[in-house]
Coordinates of C-alpha atoms in Angstrom, one line a residue:
G1066 CA -9.0 60.4 -29.1
A1067 CA -10.8 60.5 -25.8
L1068 CA -13.5 62.8 -27.1
E1069 CA -14.7 60.1 -29.5
R1070 CA -15.8 58.1 -26.5
R1071 CA -18.2 60.9 -25.4
T1072 CA -21.7 60.3 -26.7
D1073 CA -22.5 64.0 -26.7
V1074 CA -19.4 64.8 -28.8
S1075 CA -19.8 61.9 -31.2
R1076 CA -23.5 62.7 -31.7
A1077 CA -22.7 66.3 -32.4
R1078 CA -19.9 65.4 -34.8
R1079 CA -22.1 63.0 -36.7
Q1080 CA -24.7 65.8 -37.1
L1081 CA -21.9 68.0 -38.3
D1082 CA -20.9 65.6 -41.0
V1083 CA -24.5 65.4 -42.2
N1084 CA -24.8 69.2 -42.2
Q1085 CA -21.6 69.6 -44.2
A1086 CA -22.8 67.1 -46.8
T1087 CA -26.2 68.8 -47.0
V1088 CA -24.6 72.3 -47.4
G1089 CA -22.3 71.0 -50.2
N1090 CA -25.2 69.4 -52.1
L1091 CA -27.4 72.5 -51.8
R1092 CA -24.6 74.8 -52.8
N1093 CA -24.0 72.8 -55.9
S1094 CA -27.7 73.2 -56.8
T1095 CA -27.4 77.0 -56.8
L1096 CA -24.4 77.1 -59.2
P1097 CA -24.3 77.1 -63.0
A1098 CA -23.2 73.8 -64.7
L1099 CA -21.0 73.3 -67.7
D1100 CA -21.1 69.8 -69.2
L1101 CA -19.1 68.2 -72.0
V1102 CA -21.2 65.5 -73.7
G1103 CA -19.8 63.2 -76.4
S1104 CA -21.1 60.2 -78.3
Y1105 CA -19.7 57.7 -80.8
Q1106 CA -21.7 55.0 -82.7
L1107 CA -21.4 52.8 -85.7
T1108 CA -24.2 52.4 -88.3
G1109 CA -24.8 49.7 -90.8
Q1110 CA -26.1 50.0 -94.4
G1111 CA -27.4 47.2 -96.5
G1112 CA -30.1 46.2 -99.1
P1113 CA -30.4 46.6 -102.9
R1114 CA -28.8 49.7 -104.5
R1115 CA -29.2 51.2 -107.9
V1116 CA -26.2 51.5 -110.2
P1117 CA -25.5 55.2 -110.7
A1118 CA -24.6 56.4 -114.2
G1119 CA -21.0 56.2 -115.1
S1120 CA -20.4 53.5 -112.5
S1121 CA -18.0 50.6 -113.2
F1122 CA -20.8 48.3 -112.3
E1123 CA -23.0 49.2 -115.3
D1124 CA -21.9 46.3 -117.4
L1125 CA -22.3 43.8 -114.6
F1126 CA -25.8 44.9 -113.5
G1127 CA -27.5 45.9 -116.7
G1128 CA -26.3 49.5 -117.1
A1129 CA -27.3 52.7 -115.2
G1130 CA -30.4 52.1 -113.1
G1131 CA -29.6 48.5 -112.6
V1132 CA -29.9 46.9 -109.1
I1133 CA -27.0 45.7 -107.0
P1134 CA -28.3 43.0 -104.7
G1135 CA -27.7 43.3 -101.0
G1136 CA -29.3 42.7 -97.6
Y1137 CA -29.1 42.4 -93.8
R1138 CA -25.7 40.7 -94.1
D1139 CA -24.2 43.8 -95.8
A1140 CA -25.4 46.0 -92.9
L1141 CA -23.7 43.8 -90.3
D1142 CA -20.5 43.7 -92.4
S1143 CA -20.5 47.5 -92.6
I1144 CA -20.8 47.7 -88.8
A1145 CA -18.0 45.2 -88.2
N1146 CA -15.8 47.1 -90.6
A1147 CA -16.7 50.5 -89.1
D1148 CA -17.5 51.8 -92.5
Y1149 CA -20.0 54.5 -91.3
P1150 CA -18.9 55.9 -87.9
V1151 CA -20.9 58.7 -86.4
W1152 CA -19.7 60.9 -83.5
S1153 CA -20.7 64.1 -81.8
V1154 CA -19.4 66.4 -79.1
Q1155 CA -21.6 69.0 -77.3
L1156 CA -20.8 71.6 -74.7
Q1157 CA -23.9 72.2 -72.5
M1158 CA -24.2 75.1 -70.0
S1159 CA -27.1 75.4 -67.6
Y1160 CA -27.8 78.2 -65.1
P1161 CA -30.5 77.8 -62.3
L1162 CA -33.2 80.5 -62.8
G1163 CA -35.9 81.1 -60.3
R1164 CA -34.2 78.8 -57.6
S1165 CA -35.0 81.0 -54.6
A1166 CA -36.2 77.9 -52.7
D1167 CA -32.9 76.2 -53.3
R1168 CA -31.0 79.3 -52.2
A1169 CA -33.2 79.5 -49.0
A1170 CA -32.6 75.9 -48.2
Y1171 CA -28.8 76.4 -48.7
E1172 CA -28.8 79.3 -46.3
R1173 CA -30.8 77.3 -43.7
A1174 CA -28.4 74.4 -44.0
R1175 CA -25.4 76.7 -43.7
L1176 CA -26.9 78.3 -40.5
E1177 CA -27.4 74.8 -39.1
L1178 CA -23.8 74.0 -39.8
Q1179 CA -22.6 77.0 -38.0
Q1180 CA -24.8 76.2 -35.0
N1181 CA -23.5 72.7 -34.9
R1182 CA -19.9 73.9 -34.9
T1183 CA -20.8 76.2 -32.0
Q1184 CA -22.4 73.4 -30.2
I1185 CA -19.3 71.2 -30.5
R1186 CA -17.1 74.0 -29.3
R1187 CA -19.5 74.6 -26.3
I1188 CA -19.3 70.9 -25.4
E1189 CA -15.5 70.9 -25.6
L1190 CA -15.4 74.0 -23.3
R1191 CA -17.7 72.2 -20.8
I1192 CA -15.5 69.1 -20.9
A1193 CA -12.4 71.2 -20.2
S1194 CA -14.2 72.8 -17.3
E1195 CA -15.2 69.4 -15.9
V1196 CA -11.7 68.2 -16.0
T1197 CA -10.2 71.3 -14.5
N1198 CA -12.7 71.3 -11.6
A1199 CA -12.0 67.6 -11.0
A1200 CA -8.3 68.3 -10.8
L1201 CA -8.8 71.3 -8.5
R1202 CA -10.9 69.1 -6.2
I1203 CA -8.1 66.6 -6.0
E1204 CA -5.6 69.2 -5.2
S1205 CA -7.8 70.7 -2.5
I1206 CA -8.4 67.2 -0.9
R1207 CA -4.6 66.6 -1.0
E1208 CA -4.1 69.7 1.0
R1209 CA -6.7 68.4 3.5
I1210 CA -4.9 65.1 3.8
E1211 CA -1.6 66.9 4.5
A1212 CA -3.3 69.1 7.2
A1213 CA -5.1 66.1 8.7
T1214 CA -1.8 64.1 8.8
A1215 CA -0.1 66.9 10.6
S1216 CA -2.9 67.1 13.1
R1217 CA -2.8 63.4 13.7
E1218 CA 0.9 63.4 14.2
L1219 CA 0.6 66.3 16.7
A1220 CA -2.2 64.4 18.6
E1221 CA 0.1 61.4 18.8
R1222 CA 2.9 63.4 20.3
Q1223 CA 0.5 65.1 22.8
L1224 CA -0.8 61.7 23.9
E1225 CA 2.7 60.3 24.4
A1226 CA 3.5 63.4 26.4
E1227 CA 0.4 63.1 28.6
E1228 CA 1.1 59.4 29.2
S1229 CA 4.7 60.1 30.1
K1230 CA 3.6 62.8 32.6
F1231 CA 0.9 60.4 34.0
E1232 CA 3.5 57.8 34.6
V1233 CA 5.4 60.1 36.9
G1234 CA 2.3 61.6 38.5
L1235 CA 2.4 64.9 36.6
S1236 CA -0.9 64.3 34.8
T1237 CA -4.3 62.8 35.4
N1238 CA -6.6 60.3 33.7
F1239 CA -8.8 63.1 32.5
F1240 CA -6.0 64.7 30.4
V1241 CA -4.9 61.3 29.1
L1242 CA -8.4 60.5 28.0
Q1243 CA -8.7 63.9 26.4
S1244 CA -5.5 63.3 24.4
Q1245 CA -6.8 59.9 23.3
R1246 CA -10.1 61.5 22.1
D1247 CA -8.1 64.2 20.3
L1248 CA -6.0 61.5 18.5
A1249 CA -9.1 59.5 17.5
T1250 CA -10.7 62.6 16.1
A1251 CA -7.6 63.5 14.1
Q1252 CA -7.3 59.9 12.8
D1253 CA -11.0 60.0 11.7
A1254 CA -10.4 63.3 9.9
E1255 CA -7.4 61.9 8.1
L1256 CA -9.2 58.7 7.1
R1257 CA -12.2 60.7 5.7
A1258 CA -9.8 62.9 3.7
I1259 CA -8.0 59.9 2.2
L1260 CA -11.4 58.3 1.3
D1261 CA -12.5 61.5 -0.3
Y1262 CA -9.2 61.7 -2.2
Q1263 CA -9.7 58.2 -3.6
R1264 CA -13.3 59.0 -4.7
A1265 CA -12.0 62.2 -6.3
L1266 CA -9.3 60.2 -8.2
I1267 CA -11.9 57.8 -9.5
E1268 CA -14.1 60.7 -10.7
F1269 CA -11.2 62.5 -12.3
D1270 CA -10.2 59.3 -14.1
R1271 CA -13.7 58.9 -15.4
T1272 CA -13.8 62.5 -16.6
Q1273 CA -10.3 62.4 -18.0
R1274 CA -10.9 59.2 -20.0
A1275 CA -14.2 60.5 -21.4
S1276 CA -13.2 64.1 -22.1
L1277 CA -9.6 65.0 -22.5
G1278 CA -8.9 64.1 -26.2
A1279 CA -9.7 67.0 -28.6
A1280 CA -10.1 69.4 -25.7
G1281 CA -6.3 69.7 -25.8
I1282 CA -5.7 69.1 -22.1
A1283 CA -2.6 67.2 -20.9
V1284 CA -2.5 65.9 -17.3
V1285 CA 0.8 65.6 -15.4
G1286 CA 0.5 63.2 -12.5
G1287 CA 1.6 64.3 -9.1
A1288 CA 2.4 62.5 -5.8
M1289 CA 0.1 60.2 -3.8
G1290 CA -0.5 57.5 -6.2
G1291 CA -1.1 59.1 -9.6
G1292 CA -3.2 62.1 -8.6
A1293 CA -3.6 65.1 -10.9
G1294 CA -0.7 67.3 -10.6
A1295 CA -1.3 70.0 -13.2
I1296 CA -3.4 70.7 -16.2
Y1297 CA -2.0 72.5 -19.3

């Protein structure tokens, strides 16, 4: 949108994004937390073991109390075979106590967020006012042009009439020169109005391109080369 091209709006919106993230983080720090923690691991066992009484290995290893040989390799095999899995699940709940500083920081950030939103709204209203004033100025100058054109056309007719009367001896050089001066004055006023109109169009175009966007203003072009007709 056009508002994104306004440095004042983009700067305020970037600050708004920062404030929103800060408020979210600080708010989370003031809330209780519930965590589910789980773990799973494999253990290995190896090394010499004594033969228990009544074991089927008594005859092979010298009866009860005999030693079954084993070592590091047995531990690796038991891990590979997942012989001794160990797992655990915990539910942990924490609640912030004595966090008045965090609460105060959260409230400050929330206030800054509200202020930033208000600032953006104020900028948007100012932009809408700038565009409206520029359009009203164009309309006012357009009326000046219409009046100046009418005056110039009247001066032309008056000069033609004086020249016609002068040709038949019903007027003098004085009145002809007066009509010529009146026409020159009317032409000058019309030209100045047209130049002011062109400058107003340029200013309106600059304001419109930089500010309409999110301000929600639609411009309907009028007569005289794309001037501002109406604002809604």
